[in-house]
CSV table of C-alpha atoms in Angstrom, one decimal:
chain,number,residue,atom,x,y,z
D,1,MET,CA,0.0,0.0,0.0
D,2,SER,CA,3.0,2.4,0.4
D,3,GLY,CA,2.9,3.2,-3.3
D,4,VAL,CA,-0.4,4.9,-2.9
D,5,LEU,CA,1.1,7.7,-0.8
D,6,PRO,CA,2.9,10.6,-2.5
D,7,ALA,CA,6.6,11.2,-1.8
D,8,GLY,CA,7.1,13.2,1.3
D,9,ALA,CA,3.8,12.1,2.9
D,10,CYS,CA,3.6,13.0,6.6
D,11,ASP,CA,1.7,11.5,9.5
D,12,CYS,CA,1.0,14.7,11.4
D,13,HIS,CA,-0.3,13.3,14.7
D,14,CYS,CA,1.3,10.5,16.7
D,15,HIS,CA,2.9,9.9,20.1
D,16,VAL,CA,5.9,8.0,21.5
D,17,PHE,CA,5.6,6.4,24.9
D,18,GLY,CA,8.5,4.8,26.8
D,19,PRO,CA,10.3,2.7,27.5
D,20,ALA,CA,8.7,3.6,30.8
D,21,ALA,CA,11.8,2.6,32.7
D,22,ARG,CA,13.8,5.3,30.9
D,23,PHE,CA,11.0,7.9,30.4
D,24,PRO,CA,8.6,7.5,33.4
D,25,TYR,CA,5.1,8.9,33.1
D,26,ALA,CA,3.7,11.9,35.0
D,27,GLU,CA,2.1,11.6,38.4
D,28,PRO,CA,-0.8,12.0,38.4
D,29,ARG,CA,-2.1,11.2,34.9
D,30,SER,CA,-5.3,10.4,33.1
D,31,TYR,CA,-4.2,7.2,31.6
D,32,THR,CA,-1.2,4.8,31.5
D,33,PRO,CA,-0.2,3.8,28.0
D,34,ASP,CA,1.6,0.7,26.9
D,35,ASP,CA,5.2,1.3,25.7
D,36,ALA,CA,5.2,2.6,22.1
D,37,PRO,CA,8.8,3.7,21.6
D,38,LEU,CA,10.4,5.5,18.7
D,39,GLU,CA,11.5,2.2,17.0
D,40,ALA,CA,8.0,1.0,16.9
D,41,TYR,CA,6.8,4.2,15.4
D,42,LEU,CA,9.4,4.3,12.7
D,43,ALA,CA,8.5,0.8,11.8
D,44,LEU,CA,4.9,1.9,11.5
D,45,LEU,CA,5.8,4.8,9.2
D,46,ASP,CA,7.7,2.4,7.0
D,47,ARG,CA,4.9,-0.1,6.9
D,48,LEU,CA,2.3,2.6,6.0
D,49,GLY,CA,4.5,4.4,3.5
D,50,PHE,CA,5.0,7.7,5.3
D,51,ASP,CA,8.3,9.4,4.9
D,52,ARG,CA,7.7,11.9,7.8
D,53,GLY,CA,6.0,12.1,11.1
D,54,VAL,CA,5.0,14.7,13.8
D,55,LEU,CA,5.2,13.7,17.4
D,56,VAL,CA,2.7,15.4,19.7
D,57,GLN,CA,3.5,15.6,23.4
D,58,PRO,CA,0.8,13.4,25.3
D,59,SER,CA,-0.8,14.3,28.6
D,60,ALA,CA,0.6,11.1,30.2
D,61,TYR,CA,4.0,12.9,30.2
D,62,GLY,CA,2.6,16.2,31.3
D,63,ARG,CA,5.2,19.0,30.7
D,64,ASP,CA,8.2,16.6,30.6
D,65,ASN,CA,9.0,16.5,26.9
D,66,THR,CA,12.1,14.4,27.3
D,67,ALA,CA,10.8,11.3,25.5
D,68,MET,CA,9.7,13.4,22.5
D,69,LEU,CA,12.8,15.5,22.4
D,70,ASP,CA,14.9,12.4,22.5
D,71,ALA,CA,13.1,10.9,19.5
D,72,LEU,CA,13.4,14.2,17.6
D,73,THR,CA,17.2,14.4,18.1
D,74,ARG,CA,17.5,10.8,16.9
D,75,GLU,CA,15.5,11.3,13.7
D,76,PRO,CA,16.0,15.0,12.8
D,77,ALA,CA,15.3,14.7,9.1
D,78,ARG,CA,12.2,12.6,9.4
D,79,LEU,CA,10.4,14.0,12.5
D,80,ARG,CA,9.1,17.2,13.9
D,81,GLY,CA,7.4,17.8,17.3
D,82,VAL,CA,4.7,19.7,19.1
D,83,ALA,CA,5.6,20.2,22.8
D,84,VAL,CA,3.7,21.1,26.0
D,85,GLY,CA,4.7,23.8,28.4
D,86,GLY,CA,3.8,27.1,29.9
D,87,ALA,CA,5.2,29.6,32.4
D,88,GLU,CA,8.3,27.6,33.0
D,89,LEU,CA,9.4,28.1,29.4
D,90,THR,CA,11.7,30.9,28.3
D,91,PRO,CA,12.6,32.2,24.8
D,92,ASN,CA,15.9,30.4,25.1
D,93,ILE,CA,14.2,27.1,25.8
D,94,LEU,CA,12.0,27.5,22.8
D,95,LYS,CA,14.9,28.3,20.6
D,96,GLU,CA,16.7,25.1,21.9
D,97,TRP,CA,13.6,23.1,21.2
D,98,HIS,CA,13.3,24.7,17.7
D,99,THR,CA,16.8,23.4,17.0
D,100,ALA,CA,15.7,20.0,18.1
D,101,GLY,CA,12.7,20.0,15.8
D,102,VAL,CA,9.8,21.4,17.8
D,103,ARG,CA,7.5,23.6,15.7
D,104,GLY,CA,4.6,24.3,18.0
D,105,LEU,CA,3.0,24.1,21.5
D,106,ARG,CA,-0.2,22.2,22.3
D,107,ALA,CA,-2.9,23.9,24.3
D,108,ASN,CA,-5.5,21.7,26.0
D,109,GLU,CA,-8.9,23.3,26.3
D,110,PHE,CA,-10.8,20.0,26.1
D,111,ARG,CA,-13.5,19.8,28.7
D,112,ARG,CA,-16.4,17.6,29.7
D,113,ASP,CA,-19.2,19.1,31.9
D,114,GLY,CA,-17.0,22.2,32.4
D,115,LYS,CA,-14.1,20.2,33.8
D,116,PRO,CA,-10.7,19.3,32.1
D,117,TYR,CA,-11.0,15.8,30.5
D,118,TYR,CA,-7.2,15.2,30.7
D,119,GLN,CA,-4.9,15.9,33.6
D,120,ASN,CA,-1.7,17.9,33.0
D,121,GLY,CA,-3.1,20.1,30.2
D,122,VAL,CA,-1.7,23.6,29.6
D,123,GLY,CA,-4.3,26.2,28.5
D,124,LEU,CA,-4.0,29.1,26.1
D,125,LYS,CA,-3.6,31.5,29.0
D,126,ASP,CA,-0.5,29.7,30.1
D,127,ILE,CA,1.3,30.0,26.8
D,128,GLU,CA,0.0,33.4,25.7
D,129,PRO,CA,3.2,35.1,27.1
D,130,LEU,CA,5.2,33.0,24.7
D,131,TYR,CA,3.3,34.0,21.5
D,132,LYS,CA,5.8,36.5,20.3
D,133,THR,CA,8.8,34.1,20.5
D,134,MET,CA,6.7,31.3,18.9
D,135,ALA,CA,5.6,33.6,16.1
D,136,ASP,CA,9.2,34.7,15.5
D,137,LEU,CA,10.3,31.1,15.2
D,138,GLY,CA,7.5,30.3,12.8
D,139,TRP,CA,5.7,28.0,15.2
D,140,HIS,CA,1.9,27.3,15.6
D,141,VAL,CA,-0.5,26.6,18.4
D,142,GLN,CA,-2.1,23.1,18.4
D,143,LEU,CA,-5.5,23.3,20.1
D,144,TRP,CA,-7.2,20.2,21.7
D,145,ILE,CA,-10.8,21.2,22.1
D,146,ASP,CA,-14.3,20.0,21.8
D,147,THR,CA,-15.4,22.2,18.9
D,148,ARG,CA,-18.7,23.0,20.6
D,149,ASP,CA,-16.6,25.3,22.8
D,150,LEU,CA,-14.8,26.9,19.8
D,151,PRO,CA,-17.2,29.9,19.5
D,152,ASP,CA,-16.5,30.9,23.2
D,153,MET,CA,-12.8,31.0,22.3
D,154,THR,CA,-13.1,33.7,19.6
D,155,ALA,CA,-11.5,36.5,21.6
D,156,ALA,CA,-8.6,34.3,22.8
D,157,LEU,CA,-8.0,33.0,19.3
D,158,LYS,CA,-7.8,36.5,17.8
D,159,ARG,CA,-4.8,37.2,20.1
D,160,ILE,CA,-2.8,34.4,18.6
D,161,PRO,CA,-0.4,35.8,15.9
D,162,MET,CA,0.3,32.4,14.2
D,163,PRO,CA,-1.5,29.4,12.8
D,164,VAL,CA,-3.9,27.6,15.1
D,165,VAL,CA,-4.4,23.9,14.4
D,166,VAL,CA,-7.5,22.2,15.8
D,167,ASP,CA,-7.0,18.5,16.6
D,168,HIS,CA,-9.1,15.7,15.3
D,169,MET,CA,-11.7,17.7,13.3
D,170,GLY,CA,-12.8,19.3,16.5
D,171,ARG,CA,-13.5,16.0,18.2
D,172,LEU,CA,-17.3,16.5,17.9
D,173,GLU,CA,-19.3,13.3,18.4
D,174,TYR,CA,-21.0,12.7,15.1
D,175,HIS,CA,-24.5,12.7,16.4
D,176,HIS,CA,-24.2,16.5,17.0
D,177,GLY,CA,-24.1,16.9,13.2
D,178,THR,CA,-22.1,19.0,10.8
D,179,HIS,CA,-24.5,21.9,11.3
D,180,ASN,CA,-23.5,22.3,15.0
D,181,PRO,CA,-22.5,25.9,15.6
D,182,GLY,CA,-19.1,24.9,16.9
D,183,PHE,CA,-18.2,22.7,14.0
D,184,GLN,CA,-19.4,25.4,11.6
D,185,ALA,CA,-17.1,27.9,13.4
D,186,LEU,CA,-14.3,25.5,12.6
D,187,VAL,CA,-15.3,25.2,9.0
D,188,ARG,CA,-15.5,28.9,8.6
D,189,GLY,CA,-12.1,29.4,10.3
D,190,VAL,CA,-10.5,26.8,8.0
D,191,GLY,CA,-12.3,28.3,5.0
D,192,GLU,CA,-11.0,31.8,5.8
D,193,GLY,CA,-7.5,30.6,6.5
D,194,ARG,CA,-7.6,31.6,10.2
D,195,LEU,CA,-7.6,28.0,11.4
D,196,TRP,CA,-6.2,24.7,10.4
D,197,SER,CA,-7.6,21.3,11.2
D,198,LYS,CA,-6.3,17.8,11.5
D,199,LEU,CA,-8.4,15.3,9.6
D,200,SER,CA,-7.5,12.7,12.1
D,201,GLY,CA,-9.3,10.9,14.9
D,202,THR,CA,-12.3,9.7,12.9
D,203,TYR,CA,-12.8,7.1,15.6
D,204,ARG,CA,-12.9,9.8,18.2
D,205,LEU,CA,-16.1,11.2,16.7
D,206,GLY,CA,-17.9,8.0,17.8
D,207,ALA,CA,-18.0,6.6,14.3
D,208,THR,CA,-18.3,2.9,13.8
D,209,PRO,CA,-15.3,0.8,12.6
D,210,PRO,CA,-14.1,-0.3,10.1
D,211,ASP,CA,-15.5,2.3,7.7
D,212,TYR,CA,-16.2,5.2,10.1
D,213,LEU,CA,-18.8,6.5,7.7
D,214,GLN,CA,-20.5,8.7,10.3
D,215,ALA,CA,-17.4,10.8,10.4
D,216,LYS,CA,-17.2,11.3,6.6
D,217,PRO,CA,-19.5,14.4,6.4
D,218,PHE,CA,-17.2,16.2,8.8
D,219,HIS,CA,-14.1,15.3,6.7
D,220,ASP,CA,-15.9,16.3,3.5
D,221,ALA,CA,-17.0,19.7,5.0
D,222,LEU,CA,-13.5,20.6,6.0
D,223,VAL,CA,-12.0,19.5,2.6
D,224,ALA,CA,-14.6,21.5,0.8
D,225,ALA,CA,-13.9,24.5,2.9
D,226,ASN,CA,-10.1,24.7,2.3
D,227,PRO,CA,-7.8,21.8,1.6
D,228,ALA,CA,-4.8,24.1,1.9
D,229,ASN,CA,-5.3,24.3,5.7
D,230,LEU,CA,-5.6,20.6,6.5
D,231,VAL,CA,-3.3,17.9,7.6
D,232,TRP,CA,-3.8,14.2,8.5
D,233,GLY,CA,-2.5,11.9,11.1
D,234,THR,CA,-2.8,8.4,12.5
D,235,ASP,CA,-3.0,9.3,16.2
D,236,TRP,CA,-0.9,6.2,16.8
D,237,PRO,CA,-0.8,4.5,19.2
D,238,HIS,CA,-4.3,5.7,19.9
D,239,PRO,CA,-4.1,6.6,23.6
D,240,ARG,CA,-7.3,6.5,25.6
D,241,PRO,CA,-9.5,5.5,22.7
D,242,GLU,CA,-13.2,5.8,23.0
D,243,GLY,CA,-14.0,2.3,21.8
D,244,PRO,CA,-11.9,-0.4,20.2
D,245,VAL,CA,-8.3,0.5,19.4
D,246,PRO,CA,-8.2,1.2,15.7
D,247,ASP,CA,-5.8,-0.1,13.1
D,248,ALA,CA,-3.5,2.7,11.7
D,249,ALA,CA,-3.4,1.1,8.2
D,250,ARG,CA,-7.2,1.1,8.1
D,251,LEU,CA,-7.4,4.7,9.1
D,252,ARG,CA,-5.0,5.6,6.3
D,253,ASP,CA,-7.0,3.6,3.8
D,254,VAL,CA,-10.2,5.4,4.9
D,255,PHE,CA,-8.6,8.8,4.4
D,256,LEU,CA,-7.4,7.8,0.9
D,257,ASP,CA,-10.9,6.4,0.1
D,258,TRP,CA,-12.5,9.7,1.2
D,259,THR,CA,-9.9,11.9,-0.5
D,260,ARG,CA,-9.7,10.7,-4.1
D,261,ASP,CA,-8.5,13.9,-5.7
D,262,PRO,CA,-4.7,13.6,-6.2
D,263,ALA,CA,-4.1,17.3,-5.8
D,264,LYS,CA,-5.9,17.4,-2.5
D,265,ARG,CA,-4.0,14.3,-1.3
D,266,GLN,CA,-0.8,16.0,-2.2
D,267,ALA,CA,-1.8,19.1,-0.3
D,268,ILE,CA,-3.0,17.4,2.8
D,269,LEU,CA,-0.3,14.7,3.1
D,270,VAL,CA,2.8,16.6,1.7
D,271,ASP,CA,2.6,20.3,0.9
D,272,ASN,CA,0.7,21.5,4.0
D,273,PRO,CA,2.8,19.6,6.5
D,274,ALA,CA,5.9,20.9,4.8
D,275,ARG,CA,4.7,24.4,5.4
D,276,LEU,CA,3.3,24.0,8.9
D,277,TYR,CA,6.2,21.9,10.3
D,278,ASP,CA,9.1,23.3,8.3
D,279,PHE,CA,10.1,20.2,6.4
D,280,PRO,CA,12.2,20.7,3.3
D,281,ALA,CA,10.4,20.6,0.0
D,282,VAL,CA,10.3,17.2,-1.7
């Protein structure tokens, strides 16, 4: 199947975990993952046909980015990263991380019943003092949010002088529908070029495997809005899944089935990630 992916294709959302004996998890934490070290992820990229990948700091490690930074320094040409941190960070630390391959910070505004769904998250307010340095470095903000809350974030988002990338199509459970005001705010933002979105996490919308068809209208709406502001990722190794753990190869194939236009595939898998994460042109 690797031949179906264009050269330079990038998995824009994944995580590395462990070995736990070397990289212990945060205390407390919302979940305890199985080890999924760099070697396993590189093997997955090879098997799926991706030349590049983007490591996203998971909440199980809190603000300790050591495991991710170690992976980046071991694979500098192939990998980039999105880190987590707040007031403890300085411009010099961000510049050091940039050299290592970090290209953004993740803000966690994901809530259920008004309370944080994940422990160890860092909110937009925590990273706002870092915006200028981040913008100067060409970074972005990755936003983990239930898109129903997106309209309430309008003022905060306007203060961000760089791209804002919304995780997993806004993580709206499919039964709320594409006409939900929050999802429509995401579609407008992507369409106007103010926001980006990851077309990942179809299974996190509550869609039924193996075809995840209930998520297709959300995918289609975002692609129709602006394919130049979209990227895709496996979300491997699928931490804290809502339902059965999916197969990354199947998720790839679903994306390819839903995205038949070669130009849109090229944009979403290659060109957009190269711009957003500062990879060399293929």
